[in-house]
CSV table of C-alpha atoms in Angstrom, one decimal:
chain,number,residue,atom,x,y,z
A,2,MET,CA,-31.2,-70.2,77.6
A,3,THR,CA,-29.5,-68.8,80.6
A,4,ARG,CA,-30.8,-65.8,82.6
A,5,GLU,CA,-27.9,-63.7,81.6
A,6,VAL,CA,-28.7,-64.0,77.9
A,7,TRP,CA,-32.4,-63.3,78.4
A,8,LEU,CA,-31.6,-60.1,80.4
A,9,LYS,CA,-29.3,-58.9,77.6
A,10,GLY,CA,-32.1,-59.4,75.0
A,11,GLN,CA,-34.6,-57.5,77.1
A,12,ASP,CA,-32.2,-54.6,77.5
A,13,ARG,CA,-31.6,-54.4,73.7
A,14,ARG,CA,-35.3,-54.4,73.1
A,15,ARG,CA,-35.9,-51.5,75.5
A,16,ARG,CA,-33.2,-49.5,73.8
A,17,LEU,CA,-34.7,-50.0,70.4
A,18,LEU,CA,-38.1,-49.0,71.6
A,19,SER,CA,-36.8,-45.9,73.3
A,20,TRP,CA,-34.9,-44.8,70.1
A,21,GLY,CA,-38.0,-45.4,68.0
A,22,ALA,CA,-40.2,-43.4,70.3
A,23,ALA,CA,-37.8,-40.5,70.3
A,24,ALA,CA,-37.5,-40.5,66.5
A,25,ALA,CA,-41.3,-40.6,66.1
A,26,ALA,CA,-41.7,-37.7,68.5
A,27,TYR,CA,-39.2,-35.6,66.5
A,28,LEU,CA,-40.9,-36.5,63.2
A,29,LEU,CA,-44.2,-35.5,64.6
A,30,ALA,CA,-42.9,-32.2,65.8
A,31,PHE,CA,-41.2,-31.3,62.6
A,32,GLY,CA,-44.3,-32.3,60.6
A,33,THR,CA,-46.5,-30.1,62.7
A,34,LEU,CA,-44.3,-27.1,62.2
A,35,ALA,CA,-44.1,-27.6,58.5
A,36,LEU,CA,-47.9,-27.8,58.3
A,37,VAL,CA,-48.4,-24.7,60.3
A,38,GLU,CA,-45.9,-22.7,58.1
A,39,ALA,CA,-47.6,-23.9,55.0
A,40,LEU,CA,-51.1,-22.9,56.2
A,41,LYS,CA,-50.0,-19.6,57.7
A,42,VAL,CA,-51.5,-16.4,56.0
A,43,GLU,CA,-49.1,-13.5,55.8
A,44,THR,CA,-50.2,-9.9,55.5
A,45,TYR,CA,-48.2,-6.9,54.3
A,46,THR,CA,-48.7,-5.3,57.7
A,47,ASP,CA,-46.4,-7.9,59.3
A,48,PHE,CA,-43.4,-6.5,57.4
A,49,SER,CA,-41.6,-3.2,57.8
A,50,GLY,CA,-40.0,-1.3,55.0
A,51,PRO,CA,-40.9,-0.9,51.3
A,52,VAL,CA,-43.2,-3.4,49.6
A,53,MET,CA,-42.3,-4.4,46.0
A,54,VAL,CA,-45.1,-5.3,43.6
A,55,ARG,CA,-44.2,-7.2,40.4
A,56,LEU,CA,-46.6,-7.1,37.4
A,57,GLY,CA,-46.7,-10.0,35.0
A,58,SER,CA,-45.4,-13.5,35.8
A,59,PRO,CA,-43.9,-14.1,39.3
A,60,GLU,CA,-40.6,-15.1,37.8
A,61,GLY,CA,-40.2,-11.8,36.0
A,62,GLN,CA,-37.4,-9.4,36.7
A,63,SER,CA,-37.8,-6.8,39.4
A,64,GLU,CA,-38.6,-3.3,38.2
A,65,ARG,CA,-37.4,-1.6,41.4
A,66,GLY,CA,-35.3,1.4,40.7
A,67,VAL,CA,-36.4,1.8,37.1
A,68,VAL,CA,-37.9,5.3,36.7
A,69,GLU,CA,-39.3,6.5,33.4
A,70,PRO,CA,-38.3,10.1,32.6
A,71,MET,CA,-41.0,12.7,32.5
A,72,VAL,CA,-41.8,13.9,29.0
A,73,PRO,CA,-43.1,17.4,29.0
A,74,LEU,CA,-46.4,17.9,27.2
A,75,GLN,CA,-46.1,19.8,24.0
A,76,PRO,CA,-48.9,22.2,23.2
A,77,GLU,CA,-51.0,21.2,20.2
A,78,PRO,CA,-50.0,23.1,17.0
A,79,SER,CA,-52.6,25.6,16.0
A,80,PRO,CA,-54.1,25.0,12.5
A,81,PRO,CA,-52.6,27.0,9.7
A,82,SER,CA,-54.5,30.1,8.7
A,83,VAL,CA,-56.6,29.6,5.6
A,84,PRO,CA,-57.7,32.5,3.4
A,85,GLU,CA,-61.3,33.4,3.9
A,86,SER,CA,-62.1,32.7,0.2
A,87,VAL,CA,-61.3,28.9,0.5
A,88,ALA,CA,-61.8,28.2,4.3
A,89,PRO,CA,-64.9,26.3,5.1
A,90,ALA,CA,-67.6,28.0,7.1
A,91,ALA,CA,-67.2,27.4,10.9
A,92,ALA,CA,-70.1,25.9,12.8
A,93,PRO,CA,-71.7,28.5,15.1
A,94,ARG,CA,-71.1,28.1,18.8
A,95,PRO,CA,-74.1,27.6,21.1
A,96,ILE,CA,-74.7,30.6,23.3
A,97,ALA,CA,-75.5,30.2,26.9
A,98,PRO,CA,-78.9,31.7,27.8
A,99,ALA,CA,-77.6,33.5,30.9
A,100,SER,CA,-74.8,35.4,29.1
A,101,PRO,CA,-75.3,38.2,26.6
A,102,PRO,CA,-74.5,37.4,22.9
A,103,PRO,CA,-70.9,38.1,22.0
A,104,PRO,CA,-70.2,41.2,19.9
A,105,LYS,CA,-70.2,40.7,16.1
A,106,GLN,CA,-66.7,40.3,14.7
A,107,THR,CA,-65.8,41.8,11.4
A,108,ALA,CA,-63.8,39.5,9.1
A,109,PRO,CA,-60.5,41.0,8.1
A,110,LYS,CA,-60.3,42.3,4.6
A,111,GLN,CA,-58.6,40.2,2.1
A,112,GLN,CA,-55.3,41.5,0.9
A,113,PRO,CA,-55.1,41.7,-2.8
A,114,ALA,CA,-51.5,40.6,-3.0
A,115,ALA,CA,-52.1,37.6,-0.8
A,116,ALA,CA,-55.1,36.6,-2.9
A,117,ALA,CA,-53.3,37.0,-6.2
A,118,ALA,CA,-50.4,34.8,-5.2
A,119,PRO,CA,-52.4,31.5,-4.8
A,120,SER,CA,-54.5,32.2,-7.9
A,121,THR,CA,-51.3,32.9,-9.9
A,122,ALA,CA,-49.7,29.7,-8.6
A,123,SER,CA,-52.9,27.7,-9.4
A,124,ALA,CA,-53.0,29.1,-12.9
A,125,ALA,CA,-49.3,28.2,-13.5
A,126,ALA,CA,-49.9,24.7,-12.2
A,127,SER,CA,-52.9,24.3,-14.5
A,128,ALA,CA,-50.9,25.6,-17.5
A,129,ALA,CA,-48.1,23.1,-16.7
A,130,SER,CA,-50.5,20.3,-16.4
A,131,SER,CA,-52.2,21.2,-19.7
A,132,ALA,CA,-48.8,21.4,-21.4
A,133,ALA,CA,-47.8,18.0,-20.0
A,134,SER,CA,-51.1,16.5,-21.2
A,135,SER,CA,-50.7,18.0,-24.6
A,136,SER,CA,-47.1,16.7,-25.0
A,137,SER,CA,-48.2,13.2,-23.8
A,138,ALA,CA,-51.1,13.2,-26.2
A,139,ALA,CA,-48.9,14.3,-29.1
A,140,ALA,CA,-46.4,11.5,-28.2
A,141,THR,CA,-49.1,8.8,-28.1
A,142,ALA,CA,-51.0,10.1,-31.2
A,143,GLN,CA,-48.9,8.2,-33.7
A,144,PRO,CA,-50.3,6.8,-36.9
A,145,ALA,CA,-51.5,3.2,-36.4
A,146,PRO,CA,-49.9,0.5,-38.5
A,147,PRO,CA,-51.9,-0.6,-41.5
A,148,THR,CA,-54.2,-3.5,-40.9
A,149,PRO,CA,-53.3,-6.5,-43.1
A,150,GLU,CA,-55.9,-7.2,-45.8
A,151,VAL,CA,-57.2,-10.8,-45.8
A,152,ALA,CA,-58.9,-12.4,-48.8
A,153,ARG,CA,-60.8,-15.6,-48.0
A,154,GLY,CA,-62.5,-18.2,-50.2
A,155,SER,CA,-63.5,-21.8,-50.5
A,156,GLU,CA,-63.3,-24.5,-53.2
A,157,ALA,CA,-64.2,-28.2,-53.4
A,158,GLY,CA,-64.6,-28.6,-49.7
A,159,ASN,CA,-61.4,-26.7,-48.9
A,160,ASP,CA,-60.9,-23.1,-47.8
A,161,TYR,CA,-58.1,-20.6,-48.1
A,162,GLU,CA,-57.0,-17.1,-47.1
A,163,THR,CA,-54.4,-14.7,-48.3
A,164,SER,CA,-53.0,-11.9,-46.2
A,165,PHE,CA,-50.7,-9.1,-47.3
A,166,GLY,CA,-48.4,-7.1,-45.1
A,167,GLY,CA,-47.0,-3.6,-45.5
A,168,GLU,CA,-48.8,-1.6,-48.1
A,169,ALA,CA,-51.6,-4.1,-48.4
A,170,GLY,CA,-54.0,-1.6,-50.0
A,171,LYS,CA,-51.9,-1.4,-53.1
A,172,ILE,CA,-51.7,-5.1,-54.0
A,173,ARG,CA,-54.4,-7.4,-55.4
A,174,ARG,CA,-54.7,-10.9,-56.8
A,175,SER,CA,-56.0,-10.4,-60.3
A,176,LEU,CA,-56.1,-14.1,-61.2
A,177,TYR,CA,-56.7,-17.1,-59.0
A,178,VAL,CA,-56.4,-20.7,-60.3
A,179,PRO,CA,-58.2,-23.3,-58.2
A,180,ILE,CA,-55.6,-25.2,-56.3
A,181,TYR,CA,-57.7,-28.4,-55.9
A,182,ARG,CA,-57.2,-29.1,-59.6
A,183,PHE,CA,-53.6,-29.8,-58.9
A,184,LEU,CA,-54.2,-32.1,-55.9
A,185,PRO,CA,-53.8,-35.9,-56.4
A,186,PRO,CA,-56.7,-37.4,-58.5
A,187,PRO,CA,-58.7,-40.3,-57.3
A,188,LEU,CA,-57.1,-43.8,-57.2
A,189,TYR,CA,-60.3,-45.5,-58.3
A,190,LEU,CA,-63.3,-44.5,-60.5
A,191,ASP,CA,-66.6,-46.2,-61.2
A,192,PRO,CA,-67.2,-47.2,-64.8
A,193,TRP,CA,-70.1,-44.8,-65.2
A,194,VAL,CA,-67.5,-41.9,-65.0
A,195,LEU,CA,-66.1,-43.0,-68.4
A,196,GLU,CA,-69.6,-43.3,-69.9
A,197,SER,CA,-70.5,-39.8,-68.6
A,198,ALA,CA,-67.4,-38.1,-70.0
A,199,LYS,CA,-69.2,-36.2,-72.7
A,200,ALA,CA,-69.1,-32.7,-74.0
A,201,GLY,CA,-72.0,-30.4,-73.3
A,202,PRO,CA,-73.2,-26.8,-73.1
A,203,ASN,CA,-72.4,-26.5,-69.4
A,204,ALA,CA,-69.0,-28.2,-69.5
A,205,ARG,CA,-66.0,-26.6,-67.9
A,206,SER,CA,-63.7,-27.5,-70.7
A,207,PRO,CA,-64.2,-27.1,-74.5
A,208,MET,CA,-62.8,-30.6,-75.2
A,209,THR,CA,-64.8,-33.0,-77.2
A,210,THR,CA,-66.3,-36.3,-75.9
A,211,GLU,CA,-63.5,-38.3,-77.6
A,212,GLU,CA,-60.8,-36.2,-76.1
A,213,ARG,CA,-62.3,-36.6,-72.6
A,214,ARG,CA,-62.5,-40.4,-72.8
A,215,ARG,CA,-59.0,-40.5,-74.2
A,216,ILE,CA,-57.6,-38.6,-71.2
A,217,ILE,CA,-59.4,-41.0,-68.7
A,218,GLU,CA,-58.2,-44.1,-70.6
A,219,ARG,CA,-54.6,-42.6,-70.6
A,220,PHE,CA,-54.4,-42.5,-66.8
A,221,TYR,CA,-56.9,-45.3,-65.8
A,222,ALA,CA,-57.0,-49.0,-66.6
A,223,LYS,CA,-60.0,-51.2,-66.4
A,224,PRO,CA,-58.9,-54.6,-65.1
A,225,GLY,CA,-62.4,-55.4,-63.9
A,226,ASN,CA,-65.5,-53.4,-62.9
A,227,VAL,CA,-63.4,-50.5,-61.5
A,228,LEU,CA,-61.2,-48.0,-63.2
A,229,SER,CA,-57.8,-48.0,-61.4
A,230,LEU,CA,-55.1,-45.3,-61.7
A,231,LYS,CA,-52.1,-46.6,-63.6
A,232,ALA,CA,-49.4,-44.2,-62.1
A,233,PRO,CA,-49.1,-40.8,-60.4
A,234,VAL,CA,-50.3,-38.0,-62.7
A,235,PRO,CA,-47.8,-35.2,-63.3
A,236,LEU,CA,-48.7,-31.8,-61.7
A,237,ALA,CA,-48.9,-30.1,-65.1
A,238,GLU,CA,-51.6,-32.6,-66.4
A,239,ARG,CA,-53.8,-32.8,-63.4
A,240,GLU,CA,-55.9,-29.8,-64.2
A,241,ALA,CA,-57.2,-31.2,-67.5
A,242,LEU,CA,-58.0,-34.6,-65.8
A,243,TRP,CA,-59.9,-32.9,-63.0
A,244,LEU,CA,-62.0,-30.8,-65.5
A,245,VAL,CA,-63.0,-34.0,-67.3
A,246,LEU,CA,-63.9,-35.8,-64.0
A,247,GLU,CA,-66.0,-32.9,-62.8
A,248,ASP,CA,-67.9,-32.6,-66.1
A,249,ALA,CA,-68.6,-36.4,-65.8
A,250,GLY,CA,-70.1,-35.9,-62.4
A,251,TYR,CA,-67.3,-36.7,-60.0
A,252,ASP,CA,-67.4,-34.6,-56.8
A,253,PRO,CA,-63.9,-33.3,-56.0
A,254,ALA,CA,-65.0,-32.5,-52.4
A,255,ARG,CA,-65.1,-36.2,-51.8
A,256,ALA,CA,-61.6,-37.0,-53.2
A,257,ASP,CA,-60.0,-40.0,-51.7
A,258,TYR,CA,-56.7,-38.2,-50.8
A,259,LYS,CA,-58.6,-37.0,-47.7
A,260,ILE,CA,-59.8,-40.5,-46.6
A,261,GLY,CA,-58.1,-41.8,-43.5
A,262,LYS,CA,-55.8,-38.8,-43.1
A,263,THR,CA,-55.5,-36.0,-40.6
A,264,LEU,CA,-54.5,-33.1,-42.8
A,265,LYS,CA,-53.1,-29.9,-41.2
A,266,PRO,CA,-53.3,-26.5,-43.0
A,267,VAL,CA,-50.6,-25.7,-45.5
A,268,VAL,CA,-49.0,-22.3,-44.8
A,269,LEU,CA,-47.0,-20.5,-47.5
A,270,SER,CA,-45.0,-17.3,-47.3
A,271,PHE,CA,-44.4,-15.3,-50.5
A,272,THR,CA,-43.2,-11.9,-51.8
A,273,VAL,CA,-44.8,-9.8,-54.6
A,274,ALA,CA,-42.0,-7.8,-56.2
A,275,PRO,CA,-43.0,-4.6,-58.2
A,276,ALA,CA,-43.0,-4.8,-62.0
A,277,ALA,CA,-39.8,-3.9,-63.7
A,278,THR,CA,-41.6,-1.9,-66.4
A,279,LYS,CA,-45.1,-0.4,-66.8
A,280,GLU,CA,-46.1,-3.1,-69.3
A,281,ALA,CA,-44.9,-6.0,-67.1
A,282,MET,CA,-46.7,-7.7,-64.3
A,283,PRO,CA,-45.5,-7.9,-60.7
A,284,SER,CA,-43.6,-11.1,-60.1
A,285,LEU,CA,-44.2,-13.7,-57.4
A,286,ALA,CA,-41.0,-14.6,-55.6
A,287,GLU,CA,-39.6,-16.3,-52.5
A,288,VAL,CA,-42.5,-18.7,-52.2
A,289,GLU,CA,-41.9,-21.4,-49.5
A,290,VAL,CA,-43.7,-23.7,-47.3
A,291,LEU,CA,-43.8,-22.6,-43.6
A,292,GLU,CA,-46.1,-25.3,-42.2
A,293,SER,CA,-46.7,-28.7,-43.8
A,294,SER,CA,-49.9,-30.6,-44.0
A,295,GLY,CA,-48.1,-33.7,-43.0
A,296,TYR,CA,-47.9,-35.1,-46.6
A,297,ALA,CA,-45.2,-33.9,-49.0
A,298,ASP,CA,-47.2,-34.6,-52.2
A,299,LEU,CA,-50.1,-32.4,-50.9
A,300,ASP,CA,-47.7,-29.6,-50.0
A,301,GLU,CA,-46.1,-29.8,-53.4
A,302,ALA,CA,-49.5,-29.6,-55.1
A,303,VAL,CA,-50.6,-26.5,-53.1
A,304,LEU,CA,-47.3,-24.8,-53.8
A,305,TYR,CA,-47.6,-25.6,-57.5
A,306,GLY,CA,-51.2,-24.3,-57.7
A,307,PHE,CA,-50.5,-21.1,-55.8
A,308,ARG,CA,-47.7,-20.2,-58.2
A,309,LYS,CA,-50.3,-20.1,-60.9
A,310,ALA,CA,-51.9,-17.0,-59.4
A,311,VAL,CA,-51.3,-13.5,-60.9
A,312,PHE,CA,-51.0,-10.4,-58.7
A,313,SER,CA,-51.3,-6.7,-59.6
A,314,SER,CA,-49.5,-4.1,-57.5
A,315,ASP,CA,-48.5,-0.5,-57.7
A,316,ALA,CA,-46.4,-0.6,-54.6
A,317,ALA,CA,-42.9,0.9,-54.9
A,318,ARG,CA,-41.3,-1.9,-52.9
A,319,PRO,CA,-41.8,-5.7,-52.4
A,320,VAL,CA,-44.8,-6.7,-50.4
A,321,THR,CA,-44.8,-9.9,-48.3
A,322,GLY,CA,-47.8,-12.1,-47.7
A,323,ARG,CA,-49.0,-15.4,-46.3
A,324,PHE,CA,-51.3,-18.0,-47.9
A,325,ILE,CA,-53.1,-20.7,-45.8
A,326,TYR,CA,-54.9,-23.6,-47.5
A,327,ARG,CA,-57.1,-25.8,-45.3
A,328,PHE,CA,-58.5,-29.2,-46.3
């Protein structure tokens, strides 16, 4: 390395050091000024001119120059004058001990015309209110509709009810035939039933013992130790068979048409028409099944048995009704 090269390197090093020292001095000066400005406490006495104060958040809008108009105060309205007859008694004012009592004031005399006007208006309002109440009571006081009459009963473990609409008080059921005697007879019987089918003083039917056994043997066969039903019994012949079975000791409340079934009530609608002549009886018309038990043969039996009923009525027009039979 020659001397000339070494001298140039030393010269470059001195320039860099000088530039770095100058930059550090400037940075130190600017930093000191910034720190002094940040820590400086300003007071309002250091400024001249108006001072604006903002309420709320600092970033809110300036309210300078916004002046609310002055609203003149209105005097409080004096209370309306009330007649002495209806005005409440005013509380007495306390009297200062140093001042003499105020002179006694005489209440103004009540004018007859002024007093008569409110009382007349009050009487007119009372009369109008009474008239309105009377008219509303007359409008609402209408005759209540007749309450339907319901006749209830039970038979052989089943129950029933009959209700009449319209002029229910003028219609009655004069004859009721038990409906269970038209329901399906038992499919099987014990042999003792045939042996017990005998006439007696407490029998429901006047048939002889021979006639009773003949009816049972007509509908039941004895292939073994059990009496078995041969075929479905017609509706018109079921009543005689049920009478024989009951007299023999069979309980119709335990009939096997109920076993293993969920039976719903049978609901019938009907109309009792007035009699055509004084000697005739009212007729039962328009009988139909509204709600089924779930089994057509039971519905048919209830409908057939209900038609056996006889009604008496002195109503001038047809009366509708409803019959419900529950198993």
